[in-house]
Tab-separated table of C-alpha atoms in Angstrom:
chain	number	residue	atom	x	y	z
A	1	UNK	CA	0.000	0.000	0.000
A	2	UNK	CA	1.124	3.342	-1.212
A	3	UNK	CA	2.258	5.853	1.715
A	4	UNK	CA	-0.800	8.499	0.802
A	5	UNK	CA	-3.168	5.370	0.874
A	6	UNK	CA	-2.006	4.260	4.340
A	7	UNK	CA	-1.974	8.480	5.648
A	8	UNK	CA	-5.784	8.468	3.776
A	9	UNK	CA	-7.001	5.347	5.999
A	10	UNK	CA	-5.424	6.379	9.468
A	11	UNK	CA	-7.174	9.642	9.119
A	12	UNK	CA	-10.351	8.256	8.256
A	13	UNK	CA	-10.435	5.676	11.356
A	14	UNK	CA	-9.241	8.683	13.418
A	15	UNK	CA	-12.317	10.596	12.459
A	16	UNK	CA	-14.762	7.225	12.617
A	17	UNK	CA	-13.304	7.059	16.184
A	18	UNK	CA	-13.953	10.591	17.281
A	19	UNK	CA	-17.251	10.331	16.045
A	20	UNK	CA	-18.362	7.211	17.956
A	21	UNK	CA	-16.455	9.341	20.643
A	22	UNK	CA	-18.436	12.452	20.639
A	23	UNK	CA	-21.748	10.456	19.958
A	24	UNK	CA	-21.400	8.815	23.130
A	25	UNK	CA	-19.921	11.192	25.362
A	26	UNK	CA	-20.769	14.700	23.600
A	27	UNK	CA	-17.409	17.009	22.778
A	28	UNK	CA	-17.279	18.696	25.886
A	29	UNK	CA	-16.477	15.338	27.601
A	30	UNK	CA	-14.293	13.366	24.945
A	31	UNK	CA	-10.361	13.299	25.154
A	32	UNK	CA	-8.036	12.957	22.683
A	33	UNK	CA	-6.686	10.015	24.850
A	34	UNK	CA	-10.144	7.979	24.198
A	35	UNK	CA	-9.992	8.918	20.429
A	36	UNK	CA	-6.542	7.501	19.945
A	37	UNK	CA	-7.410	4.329	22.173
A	38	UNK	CA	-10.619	4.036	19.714
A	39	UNK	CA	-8.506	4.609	16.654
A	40	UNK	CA	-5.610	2.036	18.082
A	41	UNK	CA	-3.350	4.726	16.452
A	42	UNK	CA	-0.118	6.549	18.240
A	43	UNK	CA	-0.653	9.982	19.705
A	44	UNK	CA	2.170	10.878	16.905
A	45	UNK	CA	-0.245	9.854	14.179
A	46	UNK	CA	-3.077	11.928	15.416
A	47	UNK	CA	-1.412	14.428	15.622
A	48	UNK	CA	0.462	14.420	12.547
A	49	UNK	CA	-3.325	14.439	10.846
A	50	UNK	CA	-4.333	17.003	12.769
A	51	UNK	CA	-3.548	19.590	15.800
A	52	UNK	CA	-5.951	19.401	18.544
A	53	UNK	CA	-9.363	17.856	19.455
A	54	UNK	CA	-11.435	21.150	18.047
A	55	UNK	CA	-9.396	19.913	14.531
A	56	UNK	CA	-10.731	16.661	14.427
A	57	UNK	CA	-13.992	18.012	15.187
A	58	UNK	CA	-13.889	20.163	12.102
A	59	UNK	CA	-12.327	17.283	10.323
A	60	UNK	CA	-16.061	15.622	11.372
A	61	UNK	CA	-18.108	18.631	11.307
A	62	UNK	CA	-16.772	18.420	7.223
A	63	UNK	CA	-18.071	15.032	6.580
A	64	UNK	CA	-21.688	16.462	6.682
A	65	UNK	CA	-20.925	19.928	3.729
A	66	UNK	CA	-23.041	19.120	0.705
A	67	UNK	CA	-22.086	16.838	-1.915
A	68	UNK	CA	-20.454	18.529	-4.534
A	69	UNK	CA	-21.560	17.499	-8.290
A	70	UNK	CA	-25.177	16.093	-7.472
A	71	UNK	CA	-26.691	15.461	-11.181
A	72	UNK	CA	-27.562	18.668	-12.927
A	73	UNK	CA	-31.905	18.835	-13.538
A	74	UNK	CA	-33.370	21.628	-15.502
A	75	UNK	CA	-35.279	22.484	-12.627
A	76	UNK	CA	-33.208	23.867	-10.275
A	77	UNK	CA	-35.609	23.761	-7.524
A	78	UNK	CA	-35.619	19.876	-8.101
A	79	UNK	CA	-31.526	20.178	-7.239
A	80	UNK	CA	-32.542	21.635	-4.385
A	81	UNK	CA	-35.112	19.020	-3.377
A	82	UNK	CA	-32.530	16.373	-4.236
A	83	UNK	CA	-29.891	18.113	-1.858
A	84	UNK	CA	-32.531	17.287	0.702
A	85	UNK	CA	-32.927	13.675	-0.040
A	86	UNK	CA	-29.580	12.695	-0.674
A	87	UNK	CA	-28.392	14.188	2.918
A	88	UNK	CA	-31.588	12.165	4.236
A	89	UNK	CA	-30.000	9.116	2.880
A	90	UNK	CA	-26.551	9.756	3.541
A	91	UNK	CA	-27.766	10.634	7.141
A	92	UNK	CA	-29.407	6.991	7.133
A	93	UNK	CA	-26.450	5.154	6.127
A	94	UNK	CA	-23.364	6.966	7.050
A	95	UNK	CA	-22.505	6.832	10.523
A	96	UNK	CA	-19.608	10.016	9.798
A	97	UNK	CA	-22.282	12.173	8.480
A	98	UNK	CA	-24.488	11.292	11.322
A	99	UNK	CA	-21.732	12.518	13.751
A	100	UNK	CA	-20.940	15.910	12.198
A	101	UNK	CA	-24.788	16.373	12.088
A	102	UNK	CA	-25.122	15.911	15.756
A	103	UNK	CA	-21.259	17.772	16.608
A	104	UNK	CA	-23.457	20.607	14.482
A	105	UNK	CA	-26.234	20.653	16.865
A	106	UNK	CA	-24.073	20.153	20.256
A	107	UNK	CA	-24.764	22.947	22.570
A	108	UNK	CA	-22.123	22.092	24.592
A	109	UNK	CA	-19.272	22.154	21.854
A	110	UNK	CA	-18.518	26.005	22.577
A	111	UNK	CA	-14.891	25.956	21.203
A	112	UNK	CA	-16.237	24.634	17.855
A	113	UNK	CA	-17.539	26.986	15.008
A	114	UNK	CA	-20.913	25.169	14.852
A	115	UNK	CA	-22.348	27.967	12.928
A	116	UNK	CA	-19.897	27.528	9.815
A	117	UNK	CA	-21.940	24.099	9.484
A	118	UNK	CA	-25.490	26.063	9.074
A	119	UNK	CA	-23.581	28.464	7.033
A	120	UNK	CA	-22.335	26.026	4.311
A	121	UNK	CA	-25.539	24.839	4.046
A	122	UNK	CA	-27.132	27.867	3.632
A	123	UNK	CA	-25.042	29.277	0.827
A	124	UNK	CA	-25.505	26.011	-1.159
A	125	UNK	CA	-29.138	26.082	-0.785
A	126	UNK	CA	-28.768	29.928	-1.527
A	127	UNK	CA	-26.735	29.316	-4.529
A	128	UNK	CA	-29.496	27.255	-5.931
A	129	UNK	CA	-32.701	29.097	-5.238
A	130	UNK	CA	-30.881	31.952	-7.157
A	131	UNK	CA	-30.808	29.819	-9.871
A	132	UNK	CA	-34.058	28.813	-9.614
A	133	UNK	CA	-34.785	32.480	-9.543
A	134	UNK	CA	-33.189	33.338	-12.912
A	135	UNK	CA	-35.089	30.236	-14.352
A	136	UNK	CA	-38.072	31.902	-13.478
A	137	UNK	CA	-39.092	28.949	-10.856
A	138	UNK	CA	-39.843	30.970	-7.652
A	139	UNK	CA	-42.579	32.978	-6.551
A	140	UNK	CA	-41.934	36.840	-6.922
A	141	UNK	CA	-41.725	37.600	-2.771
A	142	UNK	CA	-39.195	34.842	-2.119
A	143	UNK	CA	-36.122	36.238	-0.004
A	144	UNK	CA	-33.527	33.460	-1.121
A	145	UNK	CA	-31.497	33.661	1.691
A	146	UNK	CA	-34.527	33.752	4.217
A	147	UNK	CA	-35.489	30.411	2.392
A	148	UNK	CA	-32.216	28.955	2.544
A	149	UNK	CA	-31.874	29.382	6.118
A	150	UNK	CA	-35.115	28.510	7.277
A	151	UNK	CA	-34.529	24.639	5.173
A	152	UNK	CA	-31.408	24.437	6.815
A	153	UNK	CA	-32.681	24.747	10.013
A	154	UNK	CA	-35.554	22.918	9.375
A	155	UNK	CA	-33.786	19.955	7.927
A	156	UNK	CA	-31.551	19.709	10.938
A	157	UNK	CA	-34.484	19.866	13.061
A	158	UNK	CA	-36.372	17.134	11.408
A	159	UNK	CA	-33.619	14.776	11.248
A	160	UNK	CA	-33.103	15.306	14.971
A	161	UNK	CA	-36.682	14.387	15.880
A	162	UNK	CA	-35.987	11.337	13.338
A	163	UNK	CA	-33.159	9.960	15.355
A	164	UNK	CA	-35.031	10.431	18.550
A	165	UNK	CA	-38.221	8.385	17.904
A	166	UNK	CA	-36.805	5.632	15.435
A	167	UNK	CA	-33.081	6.109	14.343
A	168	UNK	CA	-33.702	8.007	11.544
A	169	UNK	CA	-35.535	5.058	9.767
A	170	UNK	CA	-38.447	7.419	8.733
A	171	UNK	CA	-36.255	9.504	7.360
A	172	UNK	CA	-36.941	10.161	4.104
A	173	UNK	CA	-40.529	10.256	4.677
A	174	UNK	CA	-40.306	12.788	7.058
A	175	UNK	CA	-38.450	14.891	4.297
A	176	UNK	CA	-40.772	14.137	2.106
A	177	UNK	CA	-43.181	15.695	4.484
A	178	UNK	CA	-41.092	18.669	5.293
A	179	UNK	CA	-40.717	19.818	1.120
A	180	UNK	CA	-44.435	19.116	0.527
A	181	UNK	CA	-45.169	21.766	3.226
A	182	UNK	CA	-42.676	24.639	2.098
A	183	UNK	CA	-42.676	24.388	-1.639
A	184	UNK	CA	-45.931	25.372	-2.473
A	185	UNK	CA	-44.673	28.954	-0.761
A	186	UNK	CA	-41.847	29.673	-3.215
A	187	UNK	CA	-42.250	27.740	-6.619
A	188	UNK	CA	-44.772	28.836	-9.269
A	189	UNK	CA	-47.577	26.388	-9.201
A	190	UNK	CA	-46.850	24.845	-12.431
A	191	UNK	CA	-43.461	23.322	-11.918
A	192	UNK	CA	-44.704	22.162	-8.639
A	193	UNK	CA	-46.794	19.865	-10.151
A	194	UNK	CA	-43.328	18.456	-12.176
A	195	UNK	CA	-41.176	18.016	-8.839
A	196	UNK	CA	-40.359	14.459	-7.355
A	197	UNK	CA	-40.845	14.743	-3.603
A	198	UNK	CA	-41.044	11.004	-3.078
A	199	UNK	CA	-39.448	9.649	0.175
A	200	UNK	CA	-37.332	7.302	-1.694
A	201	UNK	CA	-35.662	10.237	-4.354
A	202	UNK	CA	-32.607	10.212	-2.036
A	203	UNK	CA	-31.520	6.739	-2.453
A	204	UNK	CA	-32.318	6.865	-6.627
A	205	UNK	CA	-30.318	10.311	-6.690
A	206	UNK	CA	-27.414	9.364	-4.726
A	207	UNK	CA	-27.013	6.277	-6.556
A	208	UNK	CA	-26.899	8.126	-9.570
A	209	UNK	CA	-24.455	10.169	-8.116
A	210	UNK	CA	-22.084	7.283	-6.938
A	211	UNK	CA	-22.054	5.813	-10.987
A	212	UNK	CA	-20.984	8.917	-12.094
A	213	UNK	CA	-18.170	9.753	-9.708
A	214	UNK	CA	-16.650	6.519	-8.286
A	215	UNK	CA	-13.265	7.612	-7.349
A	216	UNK	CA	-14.917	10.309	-4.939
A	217	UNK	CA	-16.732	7.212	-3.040
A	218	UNK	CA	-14.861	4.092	-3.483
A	219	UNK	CA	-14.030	3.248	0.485
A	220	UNK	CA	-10.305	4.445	1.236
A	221	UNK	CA	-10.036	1.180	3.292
A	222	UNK	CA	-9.523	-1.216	0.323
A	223	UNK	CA	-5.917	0.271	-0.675
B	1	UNK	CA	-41.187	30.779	54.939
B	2	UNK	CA	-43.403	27.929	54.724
B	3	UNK	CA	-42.155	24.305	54.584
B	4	UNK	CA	-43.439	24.011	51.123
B	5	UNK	CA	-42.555	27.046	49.531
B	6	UNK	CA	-38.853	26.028	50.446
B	7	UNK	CA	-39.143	22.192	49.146
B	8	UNK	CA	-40.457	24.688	45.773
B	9	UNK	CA	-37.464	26.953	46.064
B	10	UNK	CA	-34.928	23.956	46.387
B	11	UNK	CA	-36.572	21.766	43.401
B	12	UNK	CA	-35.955	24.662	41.150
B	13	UNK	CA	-32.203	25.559	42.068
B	14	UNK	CA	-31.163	21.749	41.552
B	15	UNK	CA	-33.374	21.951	37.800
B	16	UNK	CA	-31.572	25.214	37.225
B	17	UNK	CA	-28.229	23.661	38.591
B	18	UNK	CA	-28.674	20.530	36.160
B	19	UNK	CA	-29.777	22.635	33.703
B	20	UNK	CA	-26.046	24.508	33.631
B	21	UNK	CA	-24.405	21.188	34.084
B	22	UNK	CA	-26.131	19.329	31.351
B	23	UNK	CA	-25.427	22.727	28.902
B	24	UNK	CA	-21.783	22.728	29.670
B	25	UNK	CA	-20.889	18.920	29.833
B	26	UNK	CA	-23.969	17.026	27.880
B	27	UNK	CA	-26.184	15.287	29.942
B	28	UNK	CA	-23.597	12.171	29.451
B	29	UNK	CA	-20.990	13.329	31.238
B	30	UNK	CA	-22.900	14.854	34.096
B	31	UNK	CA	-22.943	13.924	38.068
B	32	UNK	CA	-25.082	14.050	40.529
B	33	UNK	CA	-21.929	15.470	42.417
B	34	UNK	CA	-21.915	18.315	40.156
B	35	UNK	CA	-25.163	19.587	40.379
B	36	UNK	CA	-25.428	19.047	44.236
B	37	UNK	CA	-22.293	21.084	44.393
B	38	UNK	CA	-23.492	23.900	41.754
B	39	UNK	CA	-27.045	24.003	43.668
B	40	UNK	CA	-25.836	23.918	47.006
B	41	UNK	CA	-27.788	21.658	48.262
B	42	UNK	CA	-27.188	18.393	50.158
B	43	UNK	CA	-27.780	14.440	48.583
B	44	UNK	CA	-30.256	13.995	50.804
B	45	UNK	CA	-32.031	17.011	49.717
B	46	UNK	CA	-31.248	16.264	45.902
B	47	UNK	CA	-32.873	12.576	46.869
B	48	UNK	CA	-35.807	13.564	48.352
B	49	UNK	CA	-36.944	15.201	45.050
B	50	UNK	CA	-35.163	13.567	42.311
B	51	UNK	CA	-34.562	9.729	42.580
B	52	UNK	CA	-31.626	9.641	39.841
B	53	UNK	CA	-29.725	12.114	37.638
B	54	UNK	CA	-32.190	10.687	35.094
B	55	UNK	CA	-35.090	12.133	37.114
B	56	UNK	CA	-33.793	15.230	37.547
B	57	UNK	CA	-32.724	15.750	33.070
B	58	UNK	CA	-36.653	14.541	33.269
B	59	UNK	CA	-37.422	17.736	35.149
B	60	UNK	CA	-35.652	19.777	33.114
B	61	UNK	CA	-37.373	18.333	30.078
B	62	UNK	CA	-40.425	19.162	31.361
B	63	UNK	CA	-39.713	23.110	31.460
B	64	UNK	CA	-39.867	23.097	27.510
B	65	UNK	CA	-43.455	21.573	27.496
B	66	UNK	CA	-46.028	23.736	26.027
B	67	UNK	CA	-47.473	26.133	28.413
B	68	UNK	CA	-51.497	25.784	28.767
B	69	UNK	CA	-53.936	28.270	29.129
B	70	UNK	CA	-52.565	30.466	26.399
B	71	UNK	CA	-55.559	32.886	25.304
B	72	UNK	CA	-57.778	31.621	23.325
B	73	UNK	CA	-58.496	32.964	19.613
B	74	UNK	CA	-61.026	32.753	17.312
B	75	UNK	CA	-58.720	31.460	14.702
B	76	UNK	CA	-57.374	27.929	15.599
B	77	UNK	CA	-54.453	28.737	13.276
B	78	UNK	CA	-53.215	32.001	15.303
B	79	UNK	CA	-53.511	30.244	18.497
B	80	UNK	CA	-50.634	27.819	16.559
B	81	UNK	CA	-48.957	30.738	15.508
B	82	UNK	CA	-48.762	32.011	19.298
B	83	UNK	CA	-47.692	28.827	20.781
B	84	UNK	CA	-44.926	28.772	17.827
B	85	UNK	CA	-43.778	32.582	19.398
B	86	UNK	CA	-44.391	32.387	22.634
B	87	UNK	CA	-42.316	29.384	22.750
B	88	UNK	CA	-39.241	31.442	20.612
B	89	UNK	CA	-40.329	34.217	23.206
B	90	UNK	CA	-39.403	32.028	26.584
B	91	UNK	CA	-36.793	30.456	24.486
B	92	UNK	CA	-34.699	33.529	25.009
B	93	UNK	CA	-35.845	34.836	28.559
B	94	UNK	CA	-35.569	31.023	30.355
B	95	UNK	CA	-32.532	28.923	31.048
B	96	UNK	CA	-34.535	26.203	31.583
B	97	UNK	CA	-36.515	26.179	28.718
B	98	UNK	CA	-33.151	26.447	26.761
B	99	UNK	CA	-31.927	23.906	29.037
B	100	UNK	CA	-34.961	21.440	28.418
B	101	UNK	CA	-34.857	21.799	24.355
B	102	UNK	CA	-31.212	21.570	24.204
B	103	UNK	CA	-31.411	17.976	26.352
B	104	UNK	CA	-34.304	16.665	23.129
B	105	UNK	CA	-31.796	17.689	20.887
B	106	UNK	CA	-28.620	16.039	23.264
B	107	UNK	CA	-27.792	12.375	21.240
B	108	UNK	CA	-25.540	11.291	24.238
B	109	UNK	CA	-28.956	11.129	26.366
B	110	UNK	CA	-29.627	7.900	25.196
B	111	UNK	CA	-31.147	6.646	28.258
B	112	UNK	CA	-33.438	9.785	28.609
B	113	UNK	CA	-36.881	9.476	26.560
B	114	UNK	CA	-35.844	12.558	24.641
B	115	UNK	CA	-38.581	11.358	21.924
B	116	UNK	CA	-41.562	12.734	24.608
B	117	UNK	CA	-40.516	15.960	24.458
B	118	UNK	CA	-40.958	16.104	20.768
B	119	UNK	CA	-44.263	13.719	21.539
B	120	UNK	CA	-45.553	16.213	23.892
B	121	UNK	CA	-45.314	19.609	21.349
B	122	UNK	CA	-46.847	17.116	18.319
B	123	UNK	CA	-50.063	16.624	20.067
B	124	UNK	CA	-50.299	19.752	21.497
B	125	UNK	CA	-50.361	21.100	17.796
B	126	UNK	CA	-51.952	18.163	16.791
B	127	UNK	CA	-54.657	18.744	19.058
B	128	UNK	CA	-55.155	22.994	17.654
B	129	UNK	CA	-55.034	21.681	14.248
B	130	UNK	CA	-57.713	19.644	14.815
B	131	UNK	CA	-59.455	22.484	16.593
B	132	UNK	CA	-58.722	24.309	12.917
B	133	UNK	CA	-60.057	21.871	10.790
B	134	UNK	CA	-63.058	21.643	12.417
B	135	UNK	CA	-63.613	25.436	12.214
B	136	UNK	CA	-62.913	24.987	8.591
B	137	UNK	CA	-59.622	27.007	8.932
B	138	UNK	CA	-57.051	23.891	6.861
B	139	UNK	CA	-57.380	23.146	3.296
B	140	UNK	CA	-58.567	20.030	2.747
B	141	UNK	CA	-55.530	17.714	2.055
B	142	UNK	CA	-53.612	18.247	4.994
B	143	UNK	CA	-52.879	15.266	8.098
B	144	UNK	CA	-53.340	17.180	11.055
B	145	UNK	CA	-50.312	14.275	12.513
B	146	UNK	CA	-47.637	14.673	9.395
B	147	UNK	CA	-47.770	18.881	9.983
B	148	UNK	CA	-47.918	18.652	13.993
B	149	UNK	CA	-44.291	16.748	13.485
B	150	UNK	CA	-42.967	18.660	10.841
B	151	UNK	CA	-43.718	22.094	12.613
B	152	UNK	CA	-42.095	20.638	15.549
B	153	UNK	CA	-39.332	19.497	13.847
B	154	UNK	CA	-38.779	22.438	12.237
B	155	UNK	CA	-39.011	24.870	14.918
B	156	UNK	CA	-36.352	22.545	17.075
B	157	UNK	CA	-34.053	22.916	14.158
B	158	UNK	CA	-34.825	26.879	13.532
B	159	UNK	CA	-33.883	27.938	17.110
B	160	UNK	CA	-30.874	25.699	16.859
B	161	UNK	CA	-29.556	27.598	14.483
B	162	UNK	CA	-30.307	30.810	15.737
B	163	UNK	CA	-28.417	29.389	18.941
B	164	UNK	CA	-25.259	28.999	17.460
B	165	UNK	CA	-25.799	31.924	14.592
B	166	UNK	CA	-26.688	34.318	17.538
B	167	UNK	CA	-27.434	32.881	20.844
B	168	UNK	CA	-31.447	33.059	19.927
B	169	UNK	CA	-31.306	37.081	19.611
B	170	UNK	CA	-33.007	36.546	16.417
B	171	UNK	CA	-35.533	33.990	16.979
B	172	UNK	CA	-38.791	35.508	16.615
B	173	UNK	CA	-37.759	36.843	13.104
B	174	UNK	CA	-36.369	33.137	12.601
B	175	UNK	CA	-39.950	31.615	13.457
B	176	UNK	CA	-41.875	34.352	12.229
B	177	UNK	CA	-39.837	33.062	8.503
B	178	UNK	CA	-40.492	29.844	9.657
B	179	UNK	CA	-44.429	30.323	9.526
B	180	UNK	CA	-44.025	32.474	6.301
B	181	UNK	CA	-43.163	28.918	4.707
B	182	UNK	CA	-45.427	26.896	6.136
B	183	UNK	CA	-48.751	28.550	6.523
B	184	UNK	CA	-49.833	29.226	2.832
B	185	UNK	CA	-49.759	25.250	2.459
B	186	UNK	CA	-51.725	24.897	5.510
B	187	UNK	CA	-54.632	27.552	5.706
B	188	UNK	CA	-57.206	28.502	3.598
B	189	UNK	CA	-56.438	31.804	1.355
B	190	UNK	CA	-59.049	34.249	3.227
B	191	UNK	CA	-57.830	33.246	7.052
B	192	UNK	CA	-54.470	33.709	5.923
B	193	UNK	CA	-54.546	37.211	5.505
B	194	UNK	CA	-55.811	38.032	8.894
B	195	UNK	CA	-53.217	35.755	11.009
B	196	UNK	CA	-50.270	37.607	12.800
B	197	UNK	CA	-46.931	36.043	11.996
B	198	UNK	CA	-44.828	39.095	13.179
B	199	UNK	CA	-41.510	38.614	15.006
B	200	UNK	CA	-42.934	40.435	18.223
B	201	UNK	CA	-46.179	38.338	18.659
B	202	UNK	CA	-44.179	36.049	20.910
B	203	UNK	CA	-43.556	38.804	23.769
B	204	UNK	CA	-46.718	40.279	23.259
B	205	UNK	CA	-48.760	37.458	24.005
B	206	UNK	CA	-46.441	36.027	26.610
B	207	UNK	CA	-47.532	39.649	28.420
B	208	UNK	CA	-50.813	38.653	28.137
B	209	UNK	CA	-50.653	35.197	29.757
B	210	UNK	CA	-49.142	36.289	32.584
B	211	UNK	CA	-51.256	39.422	33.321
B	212	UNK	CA	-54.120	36.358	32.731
B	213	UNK	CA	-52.147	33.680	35.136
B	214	UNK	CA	-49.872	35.987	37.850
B	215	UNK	CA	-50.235	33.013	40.330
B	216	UNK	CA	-48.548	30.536	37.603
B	217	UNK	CA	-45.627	32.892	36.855
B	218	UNK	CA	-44.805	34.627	40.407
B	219	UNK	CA	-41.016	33.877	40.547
B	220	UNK	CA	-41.078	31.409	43.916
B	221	UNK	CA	-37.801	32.742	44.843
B	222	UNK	CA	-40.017	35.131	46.503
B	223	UNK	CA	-41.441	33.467	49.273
């Protein structure tokens, strides 16, 4: 195994093990002792990956930003619902995504700029519904970054009550629920009638998005 | 001071003791030691209210619970607009109440039923939404159960957001945007022009339940 490879995987198990870590104890609590006994990696490893505990944190806190290169639709409001539903799936299935989700809503993390998470978010969705505005897609009143915000929070509210009552199995559903109450405020009633909302769109979408970029998700672990 | 009002006044320093502990360390990593020590109060006295430290996160929950006895309204749909700002309203004024959402949204509580606080706020809206369809106030697709979650989840999500973006200073904007979104897929077109959604409602009508309910809000620190 190639050098890079073998500096690629330690990182990654450092990061699995700091997320299990702050699941289970909340950042506040965890040590960078724990995470390295987690990780069974050397304290010089850690820290040649990265500085302090805050730094792994963001090194989690990253795993949940917004896939870059989701399919291209000629609605752009139906890149925005698929944003949605792909996080909804990769917050099913992806226990690193899960983590930075929850380090993002961690009161107790005080050190950590939590608010850069909501911000990335925001500009992404932001990004879109301003193309979706020079498509001619949104109603007239719509404040994009107003909307933006508000589905940001929203979404990270929704998943939360997910994982409380059932581990985020209803999901997708529950997104589905959350976009068929807020798009009938900002898209012209036409297109809304073209938009997939269905709770399974994340899983069709992201494996769409997996065939056409398999280097960026082919696990770092088989080197 | 009678015997009762100071069993009263030591109940609520340990919940507002627990309440700090639980926001700095995560309900997790918290001890009974710790909030007996931040309360100033004795085991014995911590005992004879609270059985475990589970008990006592279980008191805290319960400061977030919806309040009753808000005024009533002739429109079902502004009395779930008020609950929506009043809520945003104590939100900022109440370290318990932040104390109590923040331990729903706290993953490392996994032996707290987090899921009843979120229960608790879905049937209370569940409950005015039914109140609203009967009156004829909801258009006619809507489940009264999918919108009670989603509005919960949503407003969970919006003010923790606003927590980290600004320590809630900008909440009642944040939820006023929040019903901005939501409403026009909820109410019928006529009723919707008459609601109040602006960001002040919340303090406004928080005035007016306590002027309606002094004996319910009387700080008991003032025995």
């Amino acid at each position: 195994m190639a050098q890079q490879d073998r500096a690629i995987r330690t990182r990654r198990s450092i990061l699995e093990a700091a997320a299990r870590v702050f699941g289970e104890r909340g950042y506040a609590s965890a040590t960078v002792e724990e995470i390295l006994n987690r990780a069974g990696v050397t304290r010089g490893a850690l820290y040649f990956h990265f500085s302090s505990k805050e730094e792994v944190a963001l090194g989690v806190l990253e795993a949940q930003l917004p896939l870059d290169r989701l399919p291209e639709r000629s609605s752009k409001l139906q890149k925005l619902v698929d944003h949605g539903m792909v996080m909804a799936h990769r917050l099913q299935h992806d226990p690193l995504v899960q983590a930075g989700v929850s380090l993002a809503l961690d009161q107790g993390a005080r050190e950590l700029d939590r608010d850069a998470a909501f911000r990335a978010w925001t500009e992404q969705l932001e990004q879109i519904l301003t193309e979706a505005r020079s498509q001619g897609e949104l109603l007239p009143h719509i404040d994009v970054t107003d909307t933006a915000e508000f589905l940001t929070g929203a979404f990270a509210g929704v998943q939360a009550m997910s994982q409380a009552s059932c581990n985020r199995a209803d999901l997708g559903r529950r997104v589905s629920v959350l976009l068929r109450h807020v798009l009938p405020s900002i898209s012209t009633p036409a297109l809304l009638a073209a938009l997939d909302l269905s709770p399974d769109r994340g899983e069709r979408v992201f494996e769409e998005y997996e065939a056409n970029s398999p280097a960026a998700t082919a696990p770092v672990t088989q080197g």
